[in-house]
XYZ file of C-alpha atoms in Angstrom:
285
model
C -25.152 -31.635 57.078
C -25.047 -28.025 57.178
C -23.885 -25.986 54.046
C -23.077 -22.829 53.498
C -24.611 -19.789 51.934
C -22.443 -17.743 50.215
C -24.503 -15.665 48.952
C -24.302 -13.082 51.664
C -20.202 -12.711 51.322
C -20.248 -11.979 48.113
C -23.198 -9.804 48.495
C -20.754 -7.944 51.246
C -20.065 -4.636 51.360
C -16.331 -5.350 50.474
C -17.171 -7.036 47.716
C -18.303 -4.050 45.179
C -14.510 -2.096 46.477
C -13.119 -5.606 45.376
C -15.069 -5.454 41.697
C -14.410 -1.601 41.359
C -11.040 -2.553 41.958
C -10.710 -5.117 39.295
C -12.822 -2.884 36.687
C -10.079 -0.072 37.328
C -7.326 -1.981 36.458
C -8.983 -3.515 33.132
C -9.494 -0.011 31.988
C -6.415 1.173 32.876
C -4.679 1.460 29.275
C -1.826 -1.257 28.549
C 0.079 1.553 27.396
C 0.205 3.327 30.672
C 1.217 -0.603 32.615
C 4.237 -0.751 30.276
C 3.042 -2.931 27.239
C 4.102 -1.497 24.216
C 1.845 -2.862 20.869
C 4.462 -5.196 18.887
C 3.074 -3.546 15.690
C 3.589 -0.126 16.802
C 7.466 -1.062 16.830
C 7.924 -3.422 13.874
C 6.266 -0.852 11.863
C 7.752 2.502 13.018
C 11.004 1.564 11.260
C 10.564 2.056 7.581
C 12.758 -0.270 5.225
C 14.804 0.720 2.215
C 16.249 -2.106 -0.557
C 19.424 0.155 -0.723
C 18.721 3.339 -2.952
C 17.498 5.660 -0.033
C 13.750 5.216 -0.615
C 12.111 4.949 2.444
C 9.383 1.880 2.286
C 6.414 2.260 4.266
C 2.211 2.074 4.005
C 0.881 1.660 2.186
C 4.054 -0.407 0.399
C 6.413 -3.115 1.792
C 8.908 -4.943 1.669
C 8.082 -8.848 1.315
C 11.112 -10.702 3.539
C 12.063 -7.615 4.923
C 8.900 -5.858 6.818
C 6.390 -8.219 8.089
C 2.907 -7.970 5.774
C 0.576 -6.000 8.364
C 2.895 -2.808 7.933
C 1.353 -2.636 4.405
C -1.716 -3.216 2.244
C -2.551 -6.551 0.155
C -1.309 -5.767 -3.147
C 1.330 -3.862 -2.674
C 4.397 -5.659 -1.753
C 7.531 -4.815 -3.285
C 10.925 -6.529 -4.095
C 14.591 -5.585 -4.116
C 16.196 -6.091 -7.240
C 19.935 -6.459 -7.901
C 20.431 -2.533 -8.371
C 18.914 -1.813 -4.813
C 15.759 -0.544 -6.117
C 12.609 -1.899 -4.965
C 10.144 -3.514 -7.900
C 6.625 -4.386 -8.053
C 4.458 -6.601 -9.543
C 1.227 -5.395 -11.976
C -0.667 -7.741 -13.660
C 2.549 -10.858 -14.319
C 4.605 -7.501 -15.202
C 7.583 -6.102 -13.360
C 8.094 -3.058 -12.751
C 10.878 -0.885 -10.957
C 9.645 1.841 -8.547
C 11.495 4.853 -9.147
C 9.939 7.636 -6.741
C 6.801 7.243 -4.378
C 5.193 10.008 -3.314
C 3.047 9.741 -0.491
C 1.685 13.039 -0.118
C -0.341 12.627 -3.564
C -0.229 8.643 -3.167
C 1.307 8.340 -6.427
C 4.658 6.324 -7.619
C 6.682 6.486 -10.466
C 7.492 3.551 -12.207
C 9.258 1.733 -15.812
C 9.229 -1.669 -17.025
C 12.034 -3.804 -15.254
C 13.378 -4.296 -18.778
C 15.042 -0.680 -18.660
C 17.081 -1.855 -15.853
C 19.951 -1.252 -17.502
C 21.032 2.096 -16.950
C 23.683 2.296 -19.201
C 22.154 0.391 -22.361
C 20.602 2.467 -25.082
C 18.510 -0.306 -27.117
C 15.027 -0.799 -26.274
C 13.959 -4.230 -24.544
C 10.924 -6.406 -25.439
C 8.179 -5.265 -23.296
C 4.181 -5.844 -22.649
C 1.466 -4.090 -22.861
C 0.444 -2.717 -19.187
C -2.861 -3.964 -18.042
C -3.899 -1.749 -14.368
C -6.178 -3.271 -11.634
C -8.200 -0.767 -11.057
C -9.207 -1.862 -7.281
C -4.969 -0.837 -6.680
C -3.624 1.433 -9.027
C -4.802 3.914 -12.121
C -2.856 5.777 -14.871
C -2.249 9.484 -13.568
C -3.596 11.920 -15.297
C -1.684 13.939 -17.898
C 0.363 10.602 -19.343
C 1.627 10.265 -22.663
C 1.597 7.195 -24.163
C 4.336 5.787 -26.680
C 3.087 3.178 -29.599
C 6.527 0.749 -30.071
C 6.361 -1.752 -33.098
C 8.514 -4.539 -33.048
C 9.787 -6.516 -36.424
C 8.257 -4.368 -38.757
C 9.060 -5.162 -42.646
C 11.076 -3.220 -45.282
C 7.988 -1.229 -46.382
C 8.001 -0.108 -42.831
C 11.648 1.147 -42.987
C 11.017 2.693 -46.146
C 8.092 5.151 -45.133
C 9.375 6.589 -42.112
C 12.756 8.164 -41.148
C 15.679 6.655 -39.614
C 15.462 9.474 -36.740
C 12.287 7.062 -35.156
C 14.037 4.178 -35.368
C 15.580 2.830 -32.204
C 18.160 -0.417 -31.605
C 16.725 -3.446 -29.943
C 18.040 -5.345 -27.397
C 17.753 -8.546 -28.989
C 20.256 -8.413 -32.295
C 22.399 -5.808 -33.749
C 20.251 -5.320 -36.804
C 17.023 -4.796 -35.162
C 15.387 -2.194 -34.535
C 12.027 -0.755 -32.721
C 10.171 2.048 -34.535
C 8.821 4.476 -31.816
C 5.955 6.743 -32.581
C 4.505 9.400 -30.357
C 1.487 10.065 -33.305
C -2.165 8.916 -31.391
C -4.042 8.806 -35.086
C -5.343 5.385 -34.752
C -5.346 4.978 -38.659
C -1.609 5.297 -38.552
C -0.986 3.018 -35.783
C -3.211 0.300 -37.254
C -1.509 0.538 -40.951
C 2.197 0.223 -39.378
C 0.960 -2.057 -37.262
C -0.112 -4.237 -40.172
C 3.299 -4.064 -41.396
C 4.696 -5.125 -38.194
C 4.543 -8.846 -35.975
C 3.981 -6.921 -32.625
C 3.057 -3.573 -31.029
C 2.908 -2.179 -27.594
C 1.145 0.499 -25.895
C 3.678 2.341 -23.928
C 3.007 5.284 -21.048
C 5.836 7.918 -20.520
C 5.141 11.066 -17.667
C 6.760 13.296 -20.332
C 8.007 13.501 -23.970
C 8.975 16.186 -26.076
C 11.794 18.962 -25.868
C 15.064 17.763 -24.731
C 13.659 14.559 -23.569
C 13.876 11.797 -26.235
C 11.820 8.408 -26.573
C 14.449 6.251 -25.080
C 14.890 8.226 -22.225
C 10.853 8.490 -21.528
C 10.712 5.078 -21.343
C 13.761 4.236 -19.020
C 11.923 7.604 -16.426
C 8.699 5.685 -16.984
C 4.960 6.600 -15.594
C 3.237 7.649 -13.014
C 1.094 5.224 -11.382
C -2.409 6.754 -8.788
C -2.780 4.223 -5.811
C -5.982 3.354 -3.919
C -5.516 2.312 -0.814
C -6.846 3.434 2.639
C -5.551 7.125 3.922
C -2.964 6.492 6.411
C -2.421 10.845 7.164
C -5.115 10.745 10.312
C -3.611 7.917 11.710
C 0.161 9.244 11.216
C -1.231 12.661 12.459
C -2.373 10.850 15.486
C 1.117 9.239 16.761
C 0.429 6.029 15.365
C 1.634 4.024 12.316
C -0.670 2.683 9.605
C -1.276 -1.045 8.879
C -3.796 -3.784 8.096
C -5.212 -6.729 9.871
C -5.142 -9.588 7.582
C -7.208 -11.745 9.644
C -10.243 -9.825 9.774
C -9.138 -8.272 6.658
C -9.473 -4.248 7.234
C -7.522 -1.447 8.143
C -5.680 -0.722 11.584
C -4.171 2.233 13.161
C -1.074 0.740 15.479
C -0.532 2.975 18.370
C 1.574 2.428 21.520
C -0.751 0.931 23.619
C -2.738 -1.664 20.749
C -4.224 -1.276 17.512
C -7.103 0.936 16.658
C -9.777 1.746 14.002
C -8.973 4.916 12.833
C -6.538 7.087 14.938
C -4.775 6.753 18.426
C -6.982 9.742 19.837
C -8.250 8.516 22.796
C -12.046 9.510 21.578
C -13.931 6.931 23.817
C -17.668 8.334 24.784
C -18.852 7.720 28.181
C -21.250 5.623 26.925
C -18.716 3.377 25.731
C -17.855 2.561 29.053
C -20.805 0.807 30.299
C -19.242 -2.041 29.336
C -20.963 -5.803 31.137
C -18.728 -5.114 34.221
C -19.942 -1.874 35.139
C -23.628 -3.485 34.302
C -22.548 -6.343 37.228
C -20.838 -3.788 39.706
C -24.160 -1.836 39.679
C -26.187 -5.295 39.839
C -24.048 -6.441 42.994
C -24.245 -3.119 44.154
C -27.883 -2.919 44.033
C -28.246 -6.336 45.098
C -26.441 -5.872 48.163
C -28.655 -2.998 49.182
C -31.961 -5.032 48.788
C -30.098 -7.740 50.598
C -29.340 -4.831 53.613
C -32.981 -3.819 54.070
């Protein structure tokens, strides 16, 4: 029984047109066959919970933007207002302002969500990851004291005295003063305390109304301006975990530049078509 050698047809001299063929077509960019990257398109259109705010990386929007337009740790909620909250250590906290160009946000304790109410709510001390976010510099920060005693009342003036939220005949003392010796006596005299941060205090601008404008808040996250400069949008693989650049044709490292170096291209095709290539030659002579 006779069998045959195929050997010499595939060592042909068709057969490297047929393999340059096939390597052309895998290099050919998806973009330029008509695939567009899903991610490039789910995450070109930035969301908003109602109040104009634009959310995009390195923010979003959890049930609204899929995760990979953002980066872990900073997904935000829409509260009943239309403003768009976060979470920071079990705290919320409404996001007044982001600014991306100095990847900072402004933000105040949910508590002051009340626009219109001029008591001040119970609130918590703010405790900052420092792998997401840091206190910008240049913050003030407010000591509240909450049930203090008569003797407390006594020694200070009525003008730093503020209503509470939680019974007509309560009230918060508010104190700007940093001398710890004075904040530990009153806080002695008091059953709780908090540590507040305001961006500004002073002037025309009175306690109650630095808390309800709130901080300023420094994020860390990766630096999305080379990719945006590129044409793509900015985004995060949570599989492998890391950062991606989403441009039209797939995702990328860093930017949709098409950097590639020719050395890049000697890929285990091109390391075959020169084998057959070669191969068929000895075969030839």
């Amino acid at each position: 029984m006779s069998h045959t050698n195929l050997l010499p047809t595939l060592l042909s001299p068709i057969s490297p047109l047929i393999i340059l063929c096939i390597l052309f077509f895998s290099l050919v960019p998806k973009k330029s066959l008509g695939a567009v990257n899903p991610y490039f398109q789910i995450c070109s259109v930035p969301k908003t919970c109602g109040d104009g705010q634009a959310i995009r990386f390195p923010f979003y929007i959890q049930d609204k933007q899929n995760s990979s337009c953002g980066y872990p740790g900073f997904n935000l909620s829409c509260d009943n207002n239309g403003h768009p909250t976060i979470v920071i250590s079990n705290n919320n906290y409404t996001v007044h302002q982001i600014f991306y160009q100095t990847e900072t946000l402004r933000v105040s304790d949910s508590a002051f969500s009340n626009p219109n109410s001029n008591c001040i709510p119970s609130m918590n001390n703010i405790s900052l990851p420092g792998v997401r976010f840091d206190l910008a510099p240049n913050q003030t920060n407010l000591c509240l004291f909450y049930n203090c005693n008569s003797s407390v009342h006594e020694s200070w003036p009525p003008s730093e005295f503020y209503p509470s939220c939680y019974g007509e005949n309560d009230t918060v003392l508010a104190l700007s003063r940093q001398d710890p010796k004075l904040i530990s006596n009153v806080s002695m005299e008091c059953k709780s305390s908090v540590l507040a941060p305001v961006e500004a205090y002073g002037g025309a601008i009175r306690i109650g109304e630095s808390l309800r404008n709130g901080f300023v808040l420094k994020w860390k996250a990766t630096n999305c301006s080379i990719c945006e400069d590129s044409g793509g949008y900015c985004g995060f693989d949570n599989v492998m975990y890391h950062f991606q650049c989403f441009c039209p044709d797939r995702p990328r490292v860093w930017n949709c530049t098409n950097t590639t170096l020719p050395g890049q291209f000697f890929s285990l095709e091109i390391y075959l078509f020169f084998f057959l290539v070669i191969g068929n030659f000895s075969f030839s002579v």
